[in-house]
Short mmCIF file of C-alpha atoms in Angstrom, two decimals:
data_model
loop_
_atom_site.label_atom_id
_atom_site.label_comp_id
_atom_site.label_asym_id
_atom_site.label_seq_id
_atom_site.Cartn_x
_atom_site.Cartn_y
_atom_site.Cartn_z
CA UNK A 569 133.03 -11.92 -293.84
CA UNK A 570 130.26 -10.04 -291.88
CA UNK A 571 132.26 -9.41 -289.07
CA UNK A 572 134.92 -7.94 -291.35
CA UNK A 573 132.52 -5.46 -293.08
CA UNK A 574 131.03 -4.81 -290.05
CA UNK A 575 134.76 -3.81 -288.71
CA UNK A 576 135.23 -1.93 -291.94
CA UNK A 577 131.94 0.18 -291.22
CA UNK A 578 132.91 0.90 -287.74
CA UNK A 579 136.53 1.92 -288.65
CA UNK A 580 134.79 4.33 -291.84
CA UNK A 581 132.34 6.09 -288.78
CA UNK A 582 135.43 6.59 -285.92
CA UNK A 583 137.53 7.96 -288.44
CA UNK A 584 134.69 10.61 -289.59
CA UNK A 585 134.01 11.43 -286.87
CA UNK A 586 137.25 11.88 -285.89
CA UNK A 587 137.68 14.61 -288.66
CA UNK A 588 134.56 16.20 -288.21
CA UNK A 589 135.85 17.01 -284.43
CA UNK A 590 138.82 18.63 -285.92
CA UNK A 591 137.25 20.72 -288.71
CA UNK A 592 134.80 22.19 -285.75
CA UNK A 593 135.40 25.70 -284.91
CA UNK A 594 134.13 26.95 -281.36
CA UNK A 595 133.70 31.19 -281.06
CA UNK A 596 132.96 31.96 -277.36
CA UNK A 597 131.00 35.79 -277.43
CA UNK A 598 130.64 37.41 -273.86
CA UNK A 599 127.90 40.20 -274.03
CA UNK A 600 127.45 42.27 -270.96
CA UNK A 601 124.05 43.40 -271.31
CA UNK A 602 123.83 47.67 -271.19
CA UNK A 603 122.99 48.77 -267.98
CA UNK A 604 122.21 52.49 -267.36
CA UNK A 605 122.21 52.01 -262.91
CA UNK A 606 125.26 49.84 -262.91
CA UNK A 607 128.03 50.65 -265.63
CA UNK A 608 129.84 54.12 -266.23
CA UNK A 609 128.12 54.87 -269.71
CA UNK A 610 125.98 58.21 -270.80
CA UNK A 611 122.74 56.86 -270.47
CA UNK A 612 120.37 54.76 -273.35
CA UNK A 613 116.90 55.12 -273.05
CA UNK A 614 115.80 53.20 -270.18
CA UNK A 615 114.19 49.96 -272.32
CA UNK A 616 117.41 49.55 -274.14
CA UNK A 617 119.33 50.21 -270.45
CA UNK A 618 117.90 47.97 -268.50
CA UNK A 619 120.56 45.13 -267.74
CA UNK A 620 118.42 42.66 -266.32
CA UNK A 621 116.17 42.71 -269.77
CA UNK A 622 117.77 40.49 -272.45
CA UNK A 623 114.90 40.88 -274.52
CA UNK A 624 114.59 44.32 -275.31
CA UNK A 625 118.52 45.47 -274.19
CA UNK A 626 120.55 47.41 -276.42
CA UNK A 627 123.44 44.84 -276.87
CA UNK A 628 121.36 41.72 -277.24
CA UNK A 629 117.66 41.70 -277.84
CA UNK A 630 117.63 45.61 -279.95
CA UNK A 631 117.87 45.12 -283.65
CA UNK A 632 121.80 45.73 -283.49
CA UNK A 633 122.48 42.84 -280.34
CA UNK A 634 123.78 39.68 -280.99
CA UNK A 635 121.07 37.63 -280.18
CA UNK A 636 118.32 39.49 -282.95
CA UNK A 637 121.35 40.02 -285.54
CA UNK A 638 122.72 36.56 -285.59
CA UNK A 639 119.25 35.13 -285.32
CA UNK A 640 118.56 37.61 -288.54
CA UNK A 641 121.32 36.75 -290.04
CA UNK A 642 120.98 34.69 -293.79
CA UNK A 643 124.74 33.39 -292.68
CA UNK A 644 123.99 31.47 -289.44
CA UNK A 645 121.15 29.22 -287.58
CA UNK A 646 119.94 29.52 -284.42
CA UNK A 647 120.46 26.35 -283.00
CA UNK A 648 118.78 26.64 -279.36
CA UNK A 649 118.81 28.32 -275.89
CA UNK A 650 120.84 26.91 -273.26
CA UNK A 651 120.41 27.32 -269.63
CA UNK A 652 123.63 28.25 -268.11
CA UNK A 653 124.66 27.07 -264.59
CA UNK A 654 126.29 30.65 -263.78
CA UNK A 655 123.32 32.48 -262.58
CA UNK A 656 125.08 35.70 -264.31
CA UNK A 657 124.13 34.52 -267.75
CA UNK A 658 120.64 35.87 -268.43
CA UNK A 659 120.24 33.58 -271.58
CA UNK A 660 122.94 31.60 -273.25
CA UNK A 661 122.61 31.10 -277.18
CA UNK A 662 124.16 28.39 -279.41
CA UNK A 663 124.22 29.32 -283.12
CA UNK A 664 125.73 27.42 -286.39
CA UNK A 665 127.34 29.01 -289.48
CA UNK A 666 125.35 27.91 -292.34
CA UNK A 667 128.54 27.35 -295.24
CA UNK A 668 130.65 25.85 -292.26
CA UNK A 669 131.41 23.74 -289.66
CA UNK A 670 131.63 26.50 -286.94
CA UNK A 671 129.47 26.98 -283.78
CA UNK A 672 129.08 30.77 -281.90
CA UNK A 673 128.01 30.25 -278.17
CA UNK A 674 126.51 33.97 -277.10
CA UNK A 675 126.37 34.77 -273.27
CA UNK A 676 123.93 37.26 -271.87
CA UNK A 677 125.44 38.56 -268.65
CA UNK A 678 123.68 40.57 -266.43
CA UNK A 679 124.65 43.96 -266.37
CA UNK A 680 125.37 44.87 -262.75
CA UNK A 681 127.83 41.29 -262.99
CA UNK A 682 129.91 43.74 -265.55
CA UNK A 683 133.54 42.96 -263.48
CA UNK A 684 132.78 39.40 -263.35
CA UNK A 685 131.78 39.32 -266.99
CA UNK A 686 135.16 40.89 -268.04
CA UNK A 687 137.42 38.74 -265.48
CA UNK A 688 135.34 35.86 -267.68
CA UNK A 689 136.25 36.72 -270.70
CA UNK A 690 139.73 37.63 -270.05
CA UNK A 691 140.67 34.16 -268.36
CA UNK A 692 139.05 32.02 -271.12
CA UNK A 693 141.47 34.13 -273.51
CA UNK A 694 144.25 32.40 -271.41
CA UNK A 695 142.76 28.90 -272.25
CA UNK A 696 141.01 28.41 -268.73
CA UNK A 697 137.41 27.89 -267.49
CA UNK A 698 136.75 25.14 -270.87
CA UNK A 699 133.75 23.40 -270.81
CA UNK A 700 131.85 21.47 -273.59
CA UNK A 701 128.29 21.18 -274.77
CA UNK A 702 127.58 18.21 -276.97
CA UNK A 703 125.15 18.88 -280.43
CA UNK A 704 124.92 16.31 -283.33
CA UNK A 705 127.05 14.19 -281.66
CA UNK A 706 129.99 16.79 -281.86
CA UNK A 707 131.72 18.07 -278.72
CA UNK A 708 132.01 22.08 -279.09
CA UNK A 709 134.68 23.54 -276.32
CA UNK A 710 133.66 27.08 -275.35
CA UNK A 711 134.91 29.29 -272.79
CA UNK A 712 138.95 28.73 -273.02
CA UNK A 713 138.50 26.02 -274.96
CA UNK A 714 137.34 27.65 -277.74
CA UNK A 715 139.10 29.40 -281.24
CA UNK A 716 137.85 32.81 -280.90
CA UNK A 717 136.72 34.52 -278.06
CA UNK A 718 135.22 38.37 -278.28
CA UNK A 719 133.69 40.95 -275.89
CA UNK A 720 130.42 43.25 -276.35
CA UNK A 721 129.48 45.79 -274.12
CA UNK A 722 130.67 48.77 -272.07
CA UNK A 723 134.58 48.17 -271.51
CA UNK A 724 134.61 48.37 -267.83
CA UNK A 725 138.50 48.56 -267.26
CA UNK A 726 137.72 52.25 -267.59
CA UNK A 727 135.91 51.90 -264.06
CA UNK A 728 137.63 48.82 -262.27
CA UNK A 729 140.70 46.84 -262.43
CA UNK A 730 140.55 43.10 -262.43
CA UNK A 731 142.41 39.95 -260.88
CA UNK A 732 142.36 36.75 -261.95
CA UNK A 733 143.89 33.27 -264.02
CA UNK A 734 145.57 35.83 -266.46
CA UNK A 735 148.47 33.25 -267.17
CA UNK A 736 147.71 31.05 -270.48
CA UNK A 737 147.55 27.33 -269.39
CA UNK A 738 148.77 25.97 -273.07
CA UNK A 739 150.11 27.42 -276.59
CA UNK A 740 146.73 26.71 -278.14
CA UNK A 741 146.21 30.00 -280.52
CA UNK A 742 143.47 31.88 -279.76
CA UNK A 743 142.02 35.06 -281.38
CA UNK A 744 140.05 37.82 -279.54
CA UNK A 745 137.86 40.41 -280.48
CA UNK A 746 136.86 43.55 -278.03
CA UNK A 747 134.38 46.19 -279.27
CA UNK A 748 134.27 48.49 -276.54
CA UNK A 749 135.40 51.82 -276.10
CA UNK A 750 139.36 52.08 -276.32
CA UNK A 751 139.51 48.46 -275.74
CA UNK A 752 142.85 49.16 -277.06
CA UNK A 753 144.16 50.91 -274.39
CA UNK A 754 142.38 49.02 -271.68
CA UNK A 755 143.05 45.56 -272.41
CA UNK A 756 146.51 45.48 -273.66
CA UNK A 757 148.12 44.72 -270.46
CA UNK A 758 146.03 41.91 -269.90
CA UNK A 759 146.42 40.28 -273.68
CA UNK A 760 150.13 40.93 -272.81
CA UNK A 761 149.72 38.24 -270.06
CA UNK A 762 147.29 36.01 -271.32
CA UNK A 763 148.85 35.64 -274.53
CA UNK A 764 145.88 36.00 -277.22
CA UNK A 765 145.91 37.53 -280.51
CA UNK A 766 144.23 40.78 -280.58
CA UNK A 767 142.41 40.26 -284.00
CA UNK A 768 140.16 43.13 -283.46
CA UNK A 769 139.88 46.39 -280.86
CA UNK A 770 139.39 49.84 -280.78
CA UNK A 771 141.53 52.96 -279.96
CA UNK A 772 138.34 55.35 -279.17
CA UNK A 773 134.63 55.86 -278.72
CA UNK A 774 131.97 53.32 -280.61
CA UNK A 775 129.07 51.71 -280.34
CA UNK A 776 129.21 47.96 -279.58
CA UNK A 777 126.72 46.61 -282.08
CA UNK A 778 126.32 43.05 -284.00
CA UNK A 779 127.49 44.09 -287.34
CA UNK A 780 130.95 44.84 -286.19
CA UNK A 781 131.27 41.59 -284.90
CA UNK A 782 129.72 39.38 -287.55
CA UNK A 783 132.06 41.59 -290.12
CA UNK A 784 134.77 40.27 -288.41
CA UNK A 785 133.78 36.80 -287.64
CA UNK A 786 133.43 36.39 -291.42
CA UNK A 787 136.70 37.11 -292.06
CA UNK A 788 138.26 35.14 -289.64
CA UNK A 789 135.50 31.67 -290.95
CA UNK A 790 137.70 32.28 -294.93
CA UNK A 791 140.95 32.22 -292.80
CA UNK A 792 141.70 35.92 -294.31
CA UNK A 793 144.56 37.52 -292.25
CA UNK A 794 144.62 39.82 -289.30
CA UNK A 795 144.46 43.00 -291.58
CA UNK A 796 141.48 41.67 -293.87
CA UNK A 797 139.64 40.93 -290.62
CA UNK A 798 140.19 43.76 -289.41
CA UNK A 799 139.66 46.41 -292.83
CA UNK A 800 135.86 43.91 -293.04
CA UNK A 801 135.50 45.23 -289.27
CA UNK A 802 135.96 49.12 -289.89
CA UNK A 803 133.49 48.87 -293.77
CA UNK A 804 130.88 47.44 -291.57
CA UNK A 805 131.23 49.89 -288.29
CA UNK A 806 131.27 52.70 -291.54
CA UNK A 807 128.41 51.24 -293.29
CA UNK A 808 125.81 51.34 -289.89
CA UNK A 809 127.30 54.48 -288.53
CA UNK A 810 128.17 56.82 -291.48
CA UNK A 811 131.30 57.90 -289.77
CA UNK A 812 133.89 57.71 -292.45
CA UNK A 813 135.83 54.77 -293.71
CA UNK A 814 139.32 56.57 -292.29
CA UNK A 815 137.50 57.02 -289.26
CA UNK A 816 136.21 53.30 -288.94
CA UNK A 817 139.82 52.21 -289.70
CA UNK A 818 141.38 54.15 -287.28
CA UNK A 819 139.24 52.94 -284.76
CA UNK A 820 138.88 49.11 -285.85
CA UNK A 821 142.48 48.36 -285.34
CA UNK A 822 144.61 45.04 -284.96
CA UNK A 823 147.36 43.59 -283.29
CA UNK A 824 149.92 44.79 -280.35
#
């Protein structure tokens, strides 16, 4: 009789377990940290510019970068820092969405590593470069292996082209967000290849901050489609910068 509740018990834990795995949502966010000496941008003051400074840069540690508007943020935890094994990550982040059972890894890269940083990103939108980091006994897949993948930072395609693992190694879907400038333009060619959904990206000029980001993560946590994503994206970017809700929408856009 023991041995049969004790079976039971065992049977109840593997199987919820089980579903907790598949309820977990993984967002992978690459941040190339601003970097007045090594990327093509009109320069930020030199605190906010300097892309070997995490702390005080203007796309991570300024009150606008990922790491101090997700840590800020009533929505999501800050779970703890993880040291990366990819000396280009400055500081690696793992947060957890408060009302869900979704994770957000952020990656600090440094600046001058802008090319590599993009080549990153745009392979783990084809699926590769996976790995896992276990928390609460749940593994969470990042890099390829995870949901949603996005980009922060100067879009460098304006200054380089890339090579890499461009072809997607399954049919897993997988979202992607780019706020950079005329990501649009810039990164179709490669989604073409890799195969991702283009949930969010821009056809002009803006400035890369949290809000735009969060906005849009949001939307895609309630499962709301492409467009809602998308209109949350361009009310936020109008909200912080005052530009015009047509404006915003024109240049928060989705899809091909």
């Amino acid at each position: 009789m023991k041995k049969t509740i004790l079976l039971f018990l065992f049977s109840f834990l593997i199987v919820g377990f089980s579903k907790r795995e598949k309820n977990t949502k993984t967002i992978h966010v690459y941040v190339a940290l601003c970097d007045n000496e090594n990327q093509g941008i009109v320069p930020v003051p030199s605190k906010l510019g300097n892309g070997q400074d995490p702390k005080n840069n203007l796309y991570w540690g300024a009150l606008y970068g990922v790491k101090t508007y997700f840590k800020n943020s009533k929505d999501w935890t800050y779970v703890k820092s993880i040291k990366s094994d990819n000396q280009k990550i400055l500081e690696r982040l793992l947060f957890k969405h408060k009302s869900s059972n979704t994770y957000l890894l952020a990656d600090a890269y440094d600046g001058k590593h802008i090319k590599q940083t993009t080549i990153d990103y745009i392979e783990a939108t084809a699926g590769r470069n996976s790995f896992s980091i276990t928390y609460n006994s749940s593994k969470l897949n990042f890099g390829g292996g995870s949901e949603l993948l996005a980009y922060v930072g100067h879009d460098g395609l304006m200054d380089f082209n890339v090579e890499g693992n461009f072809s997607p190694i399954n049919k897993a879907k997988r979202d992607a967000i780019v706020l950079a400038c005329a990501s649009k333009s810039y990164y179709k060619t490669y989604f073409k290849k890799t195969k991702v959904n283009p949930l969010v990206w821009t056809t002009g000029l803006m400035a890369p901050e949290a809000y735009t980001l969060k906005a849009s993560i949001d939307g895609w946590i309630l499962k709301e489609s492409d467009a809602q994503i998308a209109e949350r994206a361009a009310q936020a970017y109008h909200k912080y910068q005052k530009c015009g809700i047509k404006g915003a929408r024109r240049l928060l856009v989705t899809g091909f």
